[in-house]
């Protein structure tokens, strides 16, 4: 925990820190843009069934980005959206990525059919590199989860987690800590007990702090004026912990520094990954969350 | 002097019994040099028992891992690179025990260890690092270290053959052009494979043939000493069964699925 009273100085007129780009370790692909089968109240990019501000990426878009990233020596690839399993070409996309690097898919799990679960499990067992799924769940009861992710989603998510586990895939359950006590030890134990009740004996969990932008800004509240980074805030060695020193996000509309900022037009870095291998200014309030909470979007 | 037999290992984690067995194996194999890639402490019992072996062995080269840096500098934690609270909880128990039970003289000795080793063997540029050439606590797992990425790591570090440890699970990846990346595993705890043996590597510096070896040692005795020291029961179980029980969250999906916990 960093104990600094940022309010003690007037920070809004100070320049933001600059962060060097070290290497493209992580390629993020917004494969289904902002289109999602759910419209969670905490979503930091307002994804939903009607938001096509970032459309689906084409198979060629994905191939192009993956080839560029491979030439840069990428270590790992992530799919997110929106909901990646809405994409009709998802299998081809998964296959072409796994030729090059390990792949993580962030999903709500709801659209994964038994046939898809078996196909994923086969890829998991036979691909050269690791295939990992992260399934989002925001509570250990329907009441807790459905208040954020939508009516009846708890049962559907649990069913998909069971389906994956039984097929041979053990997804990482990703929890956004909107319910404050979920990240504490007791909160974590509740998730582990829930998974055990459903036969999952090797619980894998990731807890993420919410970002106060997108739909979450309306659910909770936005950032205060003082909640932004200025020169001198970064700790020694922190550049390695901030994922934006080693990742870029590609959508159908271009390249962004990280998965969080794709609805911030000024954050767009260009059309190709080569354009984006440059330093960035950490001038967005969401950067404050990554710094203070130590958030990394990596699994 | 290029024609040598060299033993490379990492991650002692206080397991002085495995170290003793390793040095006997080195003697039997007729090894010319021994390279230790770091992390003396953690996990096992009686931290100070490791040090006489390290001081008294000839032709041994000692590298500083993240654990050695932390213990040497009396830091608050091991900087192991875990991101999950459960992993950190168990790691901290080991760390506090090791910090408390390592003498000042041995702590200072850890500060003298080298950050990396570079050699020229058979005309190839050899690099040994703890986690990766760019970061002491970077995990290089087999399933998440693709060829293109390793190509970048080798080029960026001006090396043709790279040896690392830190993850505790051995693997080797060979390029068509003869370059290699090898994780030598660890001798301190088994590699989450259901075997109670631990792992090291032997290299012929003339041919650059690299072989992974499994090492048996008195793991039952180690387990009983750990229990007597009050170290966590899950740690003891790992030594007795060969399956990891803690620090699991850091494993990629593939490596996690191979274990039973």
Coordinates of C-alpha atoms in Angstrom, one line a residue:
Chain A
X1 CA 0.0 0.0 0.0
X2 CA 1.4 3.4 -1.0
X3 CA 0.7 6.0 1.7
X4 CA 0.9 9.3 0.1
X5 CA -1.7 12.0 0.4
X6 CA -2.0 13.2 -3.2
X7 CA -4.4 15.8 -2.2
X8 CA -1.8 17.7 -0.3
X9 CA -0.5 19.3 -3.6
X10 CA -2.4 20.7 -6.5
X11 CA -1.6 18.0 -9.0
X12 CA -3.8 18.7 -12.0
X13 CA -1.4 21.3 -13.5
X14 CA 1.6 19.0 -13.3
X15 CA 2.8 17.0 -16.3
X16 CA 2.1 13.2 -16.4
X17 CA 5.0 10.7 -16.3
X18 CA 6.3 9.2 -19.5
X19 CA 6.6 5.4 -19.8
X20 CA 9.1 3.8 -22.2
X21 CA 8.0 0.9 -24.4
X22 CA 10.3 -1.9 -23.4
X23 CA 9.2 -4.8 -25.6
X24 CA 6.0 -6.3 -27.0
X25 CA 5.6 -9.1 -24.5
X26 CA 1.8 -9.1 -24.6
X27 CA -0.5 -8.6 -27.6
X28 CA -4.1 -7.8 -26.8
X29 CA -6.7 -8.3 -29.5
X30 CA -10.2 -6.8 -29.1
X31 CA -11.6 -9.5 -31.4
X32 CA -15.3 -8.6 -30.9
X33 CA -14.7 -4.9 -30.3
X34 CA -17.2 -3.5 -27.9
X35 CA -19.9 -6.0 -28.8
X36 CA -21.0 -8.3 -25.9
X37 CA -23.9 -10.5 -25.1
X38 CA -23.9 -8.9 -21.6
X39 CA -24.0 -5.3 -20.5
X40 CA -22.3 -5.5 -17.0
X41 CA -22.8 -2.4 -14.9
X42 CA -19.1 -2.3 -14.0
X43 CA -17.7 -2.5 -17.6
X44 CA -14.9 -0.1 -18.1
X45 CA -15.6 0.2 -21.8
X46 CA -19.4 0.2 -21.9
X47 CA -19.5 -3.1 -23.9
X48 CA -22.9 -4.4 -24.7
X49 CA -25.2 -5.9 -27.4
X50 CA -25.6 -2.5 -29.1
X51 CA -22.2 -0.9 -28.7
X52 CA -20.4 -1.2 -32.0
X53 CA -18.0 1.7 -31.5
X54 CA -15.3 -0.9 -32.0
X55 CA -16.6 -3.5 -34.5
X56 CA -15.5 -7.1 -34.8
X57 CA -12.0 -7.7 -36.1
X58 CA -11.8 -9.7 -39.3
X59 CA -9.8 -12.8 -39.5
X60 CA -7.3 -10.9 -41.7
X61 CA -7.1 -8.1 -39.0
X62 CA -6.2 -10.7 -36.4
X63 CA -3.7 -12.5 -38.7
X64 CA -2.0 -9.2 -39.6
X65 CA -1.6 -8.2 -36.0
X66 CA -0.4 -11.6 -34.9
X67 CA 2.2 -11.7 -37.7
X68 CA 3.5 -8.3 -36.8
X69 CA 3.6 -9.2 -33.1
X70 CA 5.4 -12.5 -33.9
X71 CA 8.1 -10.6 -35.8
X72 CA 8.6 -8.4 -32.7
X73 CA 9.1 -11.5 -30.5
X74 CA 5.7 -11.5 -28.7
X75 CA 5.5 -13.7 -25.7
X76 CA 1.7 -14.1 -25.3
X77 CA -1.6 -13.1 -26.9
X78 CA -4.9 -12.2 -25.2
X79 CA -8.4 -12.2 -26.7
X80 CA -11.0 -9.9 -25.2
X81 CA -14.0 -8.0 -26.3
X82 CA -16.8 -7.7 -25.8
X83 CA -17.3 -11.4 -25.7
X84 CA -14.8 -13.3 -27.9
X85 CA -17.1 -16.3 -28.4
X86 CA -19.6 -14.2 -30.3
X87 CA -17.1 -14.1 -33.2
X88 CA -18.0 -16.6 -36.1
X89 CA -14.3 -17.1 -36.8
X90 CA -13.2 -17.7 -33.3
X91 CA -11.8 -21.1 -33.9
X92 CA -9.6 -20.0 -36.8
X93 CA -8.4 -17.1 -34.7
X94 CA -7.5 -19.4 -31.8
X95 CA -5.6 -21.8 -34.1
X96 CA -3.5 -19.1 -35.8
X97 CA -2.5 -17.6 -32.5
X98 CA -1.5 -20.9 -30.9
X99 CA 0.9 -21.5 -33.8
X100 CA 2.9 -18.4 -32.6
X101 CA 2.4 -18.0 -28.8
X102 CA 0.3 -19.0 -25.8
X103 CA -3.2 -17.6 -25.8
X104 CA -5.5 -16.3 -23.1
X105 CA -9.2 -15.8 -23.8
X106 CA -11.2 -13.5 -21.5
X107 CA -14.9 -14.6 -21.6
X108 CA -18.1 -14.7 -19.7
X109 CA -18.4 -18.3 -20.7
X110 CA -22.1 -18.2 -21.5
X111 CA -21.8 -18.8 -25.2
X112 CA -19.4 -21.8 -24.9
X113 CA -21.3 -24.9 -26.1
X114 CA -20.4 -28.5 -25.2
X115 CA -19.0 -28.9 -28.7
X116 CA -16.8 -25.8 -28.2
X117 CA -15.7 -26.9 -24.8
X118 CA -14.5 -30.2 -26.2
X119 CA -12.7 -28.4 -29.1
X120 CA -11.0 -26.0 -26.7
X121 CA -10.0 -29.0 -24.4
X122 CA -8.5 -30.7 -27.5
X123 CA -6.5 -27.6 -28.3
X124 CA -5.4 -27.2 -24.7
X125 CA -4.0 -30.7 -24.7
X126 CA -2.4 -30.7 -28.2
X127 CA -1.3 -27.1 -29.0
X128 CA 2.4 -26.3 -28.8
X129 CA 1.8 -23.5 -26.3
X130 CA -0.6 -22.9 -23.4
X131 CA -4.2 -22.1 -24.0
X132 CA -5.9 -20.5 -21.0
X133 CA -9.4 -19.2 -20.4
X134 CA -10.5 -16.6 -17.9
X135 CA -14.2 -16.6 -17.0
X136 CA -15.6 -13.6 -15.3
X137 CA -17.8 -14.0 -12.2
X138 CA -18.7 -11.2 -9.8
X139 CA -20.1 -12.9 -6.8
X140 CA -20.5 -16.2 -5.0
X141 CA -24.3 -15.9 -5.1
X142 CA -26.8 -15.1 -7.9
X143 CA -27.9 -12.0 -6.0
X144 CA -24.3 -10.7 -5.8
X145 CA -23.2 -11.5 -9.3
X146 CA -26.4 -10.8 -11.2
X147 CA -26.6 -7.3 -9.8
X148 CA -23.5 -6.6 -11.8
X149 CA -23.5 -9.0 -14.8
X150 CA -27.3 -9.2 -15.4
X151 CA -30.3 -11.4 -14.6
X152 CA -29.7 -15.1 -14.4
X153 CA -26.1 -14.8 -15.5
X154 CA -24.7 -16.5 -12.3
X155 CA -26.3 -19.9 -13.1
X156 CA -25.2 -19.6 -16.7
X157 CA -21.6 -18.8 -15.8
X158 CA -21.4 -21.6 -13.3
X159 CA -22.8 -24.0 -15.8
X160 CA -20.1 -23.0 -18.3
X161 CA -17.3 -23.3 -15.8
X162 CA -18.5 -26.8 -15.0
X163 CA -18.7 -27.6 -18.7
X164 CA -15.1 -26.5 -19.3
X165 CA -13.8 -28.3 -16.2
X166 CA -15.5 -31.5 -17.2
X167 CA -14.1 -31.2 -20.7
X168 CA -10.6 -30.8 -19.3
X169 CA -10.1 -27.0 -19.1
X170 CA -9.6 -25.3 -15.8
X171 CA -10.4 -21.6 -16.3
X172 CA -9.2 -18.8 -14.1
X173 CA -12.2 -17.3 -12.4
X174 CA -11.8 -13.5 -12.7
X175 CA -13.5 -11.3 -10.1
X176 CA -13.8 -7.6 -10.3
X177 CA -13.8 -6.4 -6.7
X178 CA -16.8 -4.1 -6.9
X179 CA -18.1 -5.9 -3.8
X180 CA -15.4 -4.6 -1.5
X181 CA -14.8 -7.6 0.7
X182 CA -14.5 -10.1 -2.2
X183 CA -10.8 -9.7 -2.4
X184 CA -10.2 -10.2 1.3
X185 CA -9.2 -13.7 2.5
X186 CA -12.8 -14.6 3.5
X187 CA -14.1 -13.5 0.1
X188 CA -11.5 -15.6 -1.7
X189 CA -12.4 -18.6 0.5
X190 CA -16.0 -18.2 -0.5
X191 CA -15.1 -18.5 -4.2
X192 CA -12.9 -21.6 -3.5
X193 CA -15.8 -23.2 -1.6
X194 CA -18.2 -22.4 -4.4
X195 CA -15.9 -24.0 -7.0
X196 CA -15.4 -27.0 -4.8
X197 CA -19.2 -27.5 -4.6
X198 CA -19.1 -27.7 -8.3
X199 CA -16.4 -30.3 -8.4
X200 CA -13.5 -27.9 -9.2
X201 CA -10.7 -29.1 -7.0
X202 CA -7.9 -26.9 -8.5
X203 CA -9.3 -23.4 -8.0
X204 CA -7.7 -20.7 -10.1
X205 CA -8.6 -17.1 -9.3
X206 CA -7.8 -13.6 -10.3
X207 CA -9.0 -10.5 -8.6
X208 CA -9.1 -7.1 -10.4
X209 CA -9.8 -3.6 -9.1
X210 CA -12.6 -1.8 -11.0
X211 CA -11.7 1.1 -13.2
X212 CA -13.9 4.1 -12.7
X213 CA -14.6 4.7 -16.4
X214 CA -17.1 3.4 -19.0
X215 CA -20.3 2.1 -17.5
X216 CA -18.5 1.8 -14.1
X217 CA -18.3 5.6 -13.9
X218 CA -22.1 5.7 -13.9
X219 CA -22.5 2.7 -11.5
X220 CA -20.1 4.0 -8.8
X221 CA -18.3 7.3 -9.4
X222 CA -15.6 8.7 -11.6
X223 CA -12.1 9.7 -10.6
X224 CA -11.5 12.7 -8.4
X225 CA -9.3 15.5 -9.7
X226 CA -6.3 14.4 -7.6
X227 CA -6.5 10.9 -8.9
X228 CA -4.0 11.2 -11.7
X229 CA -0.3 10.5 -12.1
X230 CA 2.3 13.2 -12.4
X231 CA 6.0 13.1 -13.1
X232 CA 7.9 11.6 -10.1
X233 CA 5.0 9.3 -9.0
X234 CA 6.4 6.1 -10.5
X235 CA 8.4 4.0 -8.1
X236 CA 11.8 2.6 -9.0
X237 CA 11.3 -0.5 -11.2
X238 CA 7.6 0.1 -11.5
X239 CA 7.8 0.3 -15.3
X240 CA 8.1 -3.5 -15.2
X241 CA 4.9 -3.8 -13.3
X242 CA 2.9 -1.5 -15.5
X243 CA 1.7 -3.6 -18.3
X244 CA 1.6 -0.8 -20.8
X245 CA 5.4 -0.8 -20.9
X246 CA 5.2 -4.2 -22.6
X247 CA 1.8 -4.6 -24.2
X248 CA -0.3 -3.1 -26.9
X249 CA -4.0 -3.5 -27.7
X250 CA -5.2 -3.9 -31.3
X251 CA -8.8 -3.4 -32.3
X252 CA -10.5 -3.1 -35.7
X253 CA -9.8 0.6 -35.4
X254 CA -6.1 0.7 -34.6
X255 CA -3.7 0.3 -31.8
X256 CA -4.1 1.5 -28.2
X257 CA -1.6 1.4 -25.3
X258 CA -3.6 -1.1 -23.1
X259 CA -7.0 -2.8 -22.9
X260 CA -8.5 -0.2 -20.6
X261 CA -8.3 2.9 -22.8
X262 CA -9.9 1.9 -26.1
X263 CA -12.8 4.3 -25.6
X264 CA -10.4 7.2 -25.2
X265 CA -9.9 8.5 -28.7
X266 CA -6.8 10.6 -27.8
X267 CA -5.1 7.4 -26.6
X268 CA -5.1 5.8 -30.1
X269 CA -1.5 5.3 -31.2
X270 CA -1.9 4.6 -34.9
X271 CA -2.9 1.8 -37.3
X272 CA 0.0 -0.7 -36.9
X273 CA 1.9 -2.2 -34.0
X274 CA 5.1 -0.6 -35.4
X275 CA 3.5 2.8 -35.0
X276 CA 2.9 2.0 -31.3
X277 CA 6.3 0.8 -30.2
X278 CA 7.0 4.2 -28.6
X279 CA 6.8 5.8 -25.2
X280 CA 3.4 6.9 -23.8
X281 CA 2.2 9.5 -21.4
X282 CA 0.4 8.2 -18.4
X283 CA -2.1 11.0 -18.4
X284 CA -5.4 9.2 -18.0
X285 CA -7.0 8.8 -14.5
X286 CA -7.3 5.0 -15.1
X287 CA -3.4 5.0 -15.0
X288 CA -3.8 6.0 -11.4
X289 CA -5.6 2.8 -10.6
X290 CA -2.9 0.6 -12.2
X291 CA -0.2 2.5 -10.2
X292 CA -2.0 2.6 -6.8
X293 CA -3.6 -0.8 -7.0
X294 CA -0.8 -2.6 -8.8
X295 CA -3.3 -3.8 -11.4
X296 CA -2.1 -6.0 -14.3
X297 CA -4.5 -7.2 -16.9
X298 CA -2.3 -10.3 -17.4
X299 CA -3.5 -13.6 -16.0
Chain B
X1 CA 39.7 -24.9 -22.3
X2 CA 36.6 -25.9 -24.1
X3 CA 36.3 -29.6 -23.5
X4 CA 34.7 -29.9 -20.1
X5 CA 31.9 -31.5 -18.3
X6 CA 29.8 -28.9 -16.5
X7 CA 27.0 -29.3 -14.0
X8 CA 24.4 -26.5 -13.9
X9 CA 21.7 -26.3 -11.2
X10 CA 19.5 -23.8 -9.4
X11 CA 17.0 -23.4 -6.5
X12 CA 18.5 -25.0 -3.4
X13 CA 15.6 -23.7 -1.2
X14 CA 17.5 -24.7 2.0
X15 CA 17.5 -28.4 0.8
X16 CA 21.1 -29.2 2.0
X17 CA 20.4 -32.9 1.6
X18 CA 19.7 -32.6 -2.1
X19 CA 22.8 -30.4 -2.4
X20 CA 24.9 -33.0 -0.7
X21 CA 23.6 -35.7 -3.1
X22 CA 24.2 -33.4 -6.0
X23 CA 27.8 -32.8 -5.1
X24 CA 28.3 -36.6 -4.8
X25 CA 26.8 -37.0 -8.2
X26 CA 29.1 -34.4 -9.6
X27 CA 32.1 -36.2 -8.2
X28 CA 30.9 -39.5 -9.6
X29 CA 30.3 -37.9 -13.0
X30 CA 33.7 -36.3 -13.1
X31 CA 32.4 -32.8 -13.5
X32 CA 35.0 -30.1 -14.0
X33 CA 32.9 -27.1 -13.1
X34 CA 29.6 -26.5 -11.2
X35 CA 27.4 -23.5 -11.8
X36 CA 24.7 -22.5 -9.3
X37 CA 22.0 -20.2 -10.8
X38 CA 20.7 -18.8 -7.5
X39 CA 18.1 -19.0 -4.7
X40 CA 19.9 -20.6 -1.8
X41 CA 17.0 -20.1 0.7
X42 CA 13.3 -20.8 1.0
X43 CA 10.9 -23.7 1.6
X44 CA 13.2 -26.2 3.4
X45 CA 14.7 -26.4 6.9
X46 CA 17.9 -25.1 8.6
X47 CA 19.1 -22.4 6.1
X48 CA 22.6 -22.3 7.4
X49 CA 23.3 -25.9 6.7
X50 CA 23.6 -25.2 2.9
X51 CA 26.5 -22.7 3.2
X52 CA 29.4 -25.0 4.2
X53 CA 28.8 -27.0 1.0
X54 CA 28.9 -23.8 -1.1
X55 CA 32.0 -22.5 0.6
X56 CA 34.0 -25.8 0.5
X57 CA 33.3 -27.0 -3.0
X58 CA 36.0 -26.3 -5.6
X59 CA 35.2 -25.0 -9.0
X60 CA 31.7 -23.8 -8.1
X61 CA 30.4 -20.5 -9.4
X62 CA 27.6 -18.9 -7.4
X63 CA 24.9 -16.6 -8.8
X64 CA 22.5 -14.4 -6.9
X65 CA 18.8 -15.2 -7.3
X66 CA 16.0 -12.9 -6.2
X67 CA 15.9 -14.8 -2.9
X68 CA 19.6 -14.3 -2.3
X69 CA 19.3 -10.6 -3.0
X70 CA 16.4 -10.3 -0.6
X71 CA 18.1 -12.3 2.2
X72 CA 21.5 -10.7 1.6
X73 CA 20.0 -7.2 1.9
X74 CA 17.6 -8.1 4.7
X75 CA 14.6 -7.1 2.7
X76 CA 11.0 -7.8 3.8
X77 CA 10.1 -10.3 1.2
X78 CA 11.6 -12.7 -1.4
X79 CA 10.5 -10.6 -4.5
X80 CA 9.6 -14.0 -6.0
X81 CA 7.2 -12.4 -8.5
X82 CA 4.0 -14.0 -7.3
X83 CA 0.9 -12.0 -7.9
X84 CA -1.6 -14.1 -5.9
X85 CA -2.2 -13.5 -2.1
X86 CA -2.3 -17.3 -1.4
X87 CA 1.1 -17.7 -3.2
X88 CA 2.5 -14.8 -1.3
X89 CA 1.1 -16.0 2.0
X90 CA 3.1 -19.3 1.9
X91 CA 6.1 -17.7 0.3
X92 CA 6.2 -15.2 3.2
X93 CA 6.3 -18.0 5.8
X94 CA 9.3 -19.5 4.1
X95 CA 10.9 -16.2 3.7
X96 CA 10.5 -15.1 7.4
X97 CA 11.8 -18.4 8.6
X98 CA 14.9 -18.3 6.2
X99 CA 15.7 -14.7 7.1
X100 CA 15.5 -15.4 10.8
X101 CA 17.7 -18.6 10.6
X102 CA 20.4 -17.4 8.2
X103 CA 23.5 -16.0 10.0
X104 CA 24.7 -12.5 9.3
X105 CA 27.9 -14.0 7.9
X106 CA 26.0 -16.1 5.4
X107 CA 23.6 -13.2 4.6
X108 CA 26.7 -11.1 3.7
X109 CA 28.1 -14.0 1.7
X110 CA 25.0 -14.0 -0.5
X111 CA 25.7 -10.4 -1.4
X112 CA 29.0 -11.5 -3.1
X113 CA 27.2 -13.8 -5.6
X114 CA 27.4 -12.8 -9.3
X115 CA 24.4 -11.5 -11.2
X116 CA 25.0 -13.7 -14.3
X117 CA 27.6 -15.8 -16.0
X118 CA 28.9 -15.5 -19.5
X119 CA 31.1 -18.1 -21.2
X120 CA 32.4 -19.1 -24.6
X121 CA 31.9 -22.8 -25.1
X122 CA 32.5 -24.4 -28.5
X123 CA 32.4 -20.9 -30.1
X124 CA 28.9 -20.2 -28.8
X125 CA 28.0 -17.4 -26.5
X126 CA 26.8 -19.0 -23.3
X127 CA 24.7 -16.9 -20.9
X128 CA 23.4 -18.1 -17.5
X129 CA 20.8 -16.0 -15.6
X130 CA 18.5 -16.6 -12.7
X131 CA 15.0 -15.8 -14.1
X132 CA 15.7 -14.3 -17.5
X133 CA 18.5 -12.2 -18.9
X134 CA 16.3 -9.1 -18.5
X135 CA 14.8 -9.7 -15.1
X136 CA 15.9 -11.7 -12.1
X137 CA 12.4 -12.8 -11.1
X138 CA 10.9 -13.4 -14.6
X139 CA 9.3 -16.8 -14.9
X140 CA 10.3 -18.7 -18.1
X141 CA 7.8 -21.6 -18.3
X142 CA 7.9 -24.0 -21.2
X143 CA 4.3 -23.5 -22.3
X144 CA 4.5 -19.7 -22.3
X145 CA 7.9 -19.2 -23.8
X146 CA 7.3 -19.4 -27.5
X147 CA 10.2 -19.7 -30.0
X148 CA 9.8 -16.1 -31.4
X149 CA 10.0 -14.7 -27.9
X150 CA 13.0 -16.7 -27.0
X151 CA 14.7 -15.7 -30.2
X152 CA 14.2 -12.1 -29.1
X153 CA 15.5 -12.8 -25.6
X154 CA 18.7 -14.5 -27.1
X155 CA 19.3 -11.7 -29.5
X156 CA 18.7 -8.9 -27.0
X157 CA 21.1 -10.6 -24.5
X158 CA 23.8 -11.4 -27.1
X159 CA 23.7 -15.1 -26.4
X160 CA 23.3 -18.4 -28.3
X161 CA 22.7 -20.7 -25.4
X162 CA 20.8 -19.6 -22.3
X163 CA 20.4 -21.3 -19.0
X164 CA 17.9 -20.2 -16.4
X165 CA 16.1 -21.5 -13.3
X166 CA 13.6 -19.6 -11.0
X167 CA 10.4 -21.5 -12.0
X168 CA 11.5 -24.9 -10.5
X169 CA 10.4 -26.9 -13.5
X170 CA 13.0 -28.0 -16.1
X171 CA 12.6 -27.8 -19.9
X172 CA 14.7 -27.3 -23.0
X173 CA 13.9 -25.7 -26.3
X174 CA 16.3 -26.1 -29.3
X175 CA 16.3 -23.9 -32.4
X176 CA 17.0 -25.3 -35.8
X177 CA 20.2 -23.3 -36.0
X178 CA 21.5 -24.9 -32.8
X179 CA 20.7 -22.1 -30.3
X180 CA 19.1 -23.4 -27.1
X181 CA 17.2 -22.2 -24.1
X182 CA 17.3 -24.4 -21.0
X183 CA 15.5 -24.1 -17.7
X184 CA 17.6 -26.3 -15.4
X185 CA 14.8 -26.7 -12.8
X186 CA 15.6 -26.7 -9.1
X187 CA 17.2 -29.1 -6.6
X188 CA 15.2 -27.7 -3.7
X189 CA 11.8 -29.2 -4.4
X190 CA 10.4 -31.6 -6.9
X191 CA 9.0 -30.4 -10.2
X192 CA 5.2 -31.0 -9.7
X193 CA 5.4 -34.3 -11.5
X194 CA 4.6 -36.8 -8.8
X195 CA 8.3 -37.8 -8.5
X196 CA 10.3 -37.1 -5.3
X197 CA 13.5 -36.5 -7.3
X198 CA 14.8 -33.1 -8.2
X199 CA 16.5 -31.8 -11.3
X200 CA 19.8 -30.5 -12.7
X201 CA 21.6 -30.3 -16.1
X202 CA 25.0 -31.6 -17.4
X203 CA 26.6 -29.9 -20.3
X204 CA 29.5 -31.1 -22.5
X205 CA 31.2 -27.8 -23.4
X206 CA 32.8 -29.3 -26.5
X207 CA 29.7 -30.7 -28.2
X208 CA 27.2 -28.6 -26.3
X209 CA 25.2 -31.7 -25.6
X210 CA 22.9 -30.9 -22.7
X211 CA 21.2 -33.6 -20.6
X212 CA 18.5 -33.2 -18.0
X213 CA 19.1 -35.3 -14.9
X214 CA 16.9 -36.4 -12.0
X215 CA 18.5 -36.6 -8.6
X216 CA 17.3 -38.8 -5.7
X217 CA 18.2 -37.7 -2.1
X218 CA 16.9 -38.5 1.4
X219 CA 13.6 -36.7 0.9
X220 CA 12.0 -38.5 3.8
X221 CA 14.6 -37.1 6.2
X222 CA 14.2 -33.6 4.8
X223 CA 10.4 -33.9 5.3
X224 CA 10.7 -34.9 8.9
X225 CA 13.2 -32.1 9.6
X226 CA 10.8 -29.6 8.0
X227 CA 7.9 -30.9 10.1
X228 CA 10.1 -30.7 13.2
X229 CA 10.9 -27.1 12.4
X230 CA 7.2 -26.3 12.2
X231 CA 7.3 -25.4 8.5
X232 CA 3.9 -25.6 6.8
X233 CA 2.4 -29.1 6.3
X234 CA 1.7 -28.4 2.6
X235 CA 5.5 -27.9 2.1
X236 CA 6.2 -31.2 3.7
X237 CA 3.6 -32.9 1.5
X238 CA 5.3 -31.6 -1.6
X239 CA 8.6 -33.1 -0.6
X240 CA 7.0 -36.5 0.1
X241 CA 4.7 -36.6 -2.9
X242 CA 6.4 -34.6 -5.7
X243 CA 3.2 -32.5 -6.2
X244 CA 3.2 -28.8 -5.6
X245 CA 0.7 -27.8 -2.9
X246 CA 1.4 -24.0 -2.8
X247 CA 2.6 -21.2 -5.0
X248 CA 0.4 -22.8 -7.7
X249 CA -1.3 -19.7 -9.0
X250 CA 1.7 -18.6 -10.8
X251 CA 1.7 -21.7 -13.0
X252 CA 0.4 -21.4 -16.5
X253 CA -2.6 -23.5 -17.3
X254 CA -0.6 -26.3 -19.0
X255 CA 1.9 -26.7 -16.1
X256 CA -0.9 -26.4 -13.5
X257 CA -3.0 -29.2 -15.2
X258 CA 0.0 -31.6 -15.0
X259 CA -0.2 -31.4 -11.2
X260 CA -2.9 -32.7 -8.9
X261 CA -3.5 -29.5 -6.7

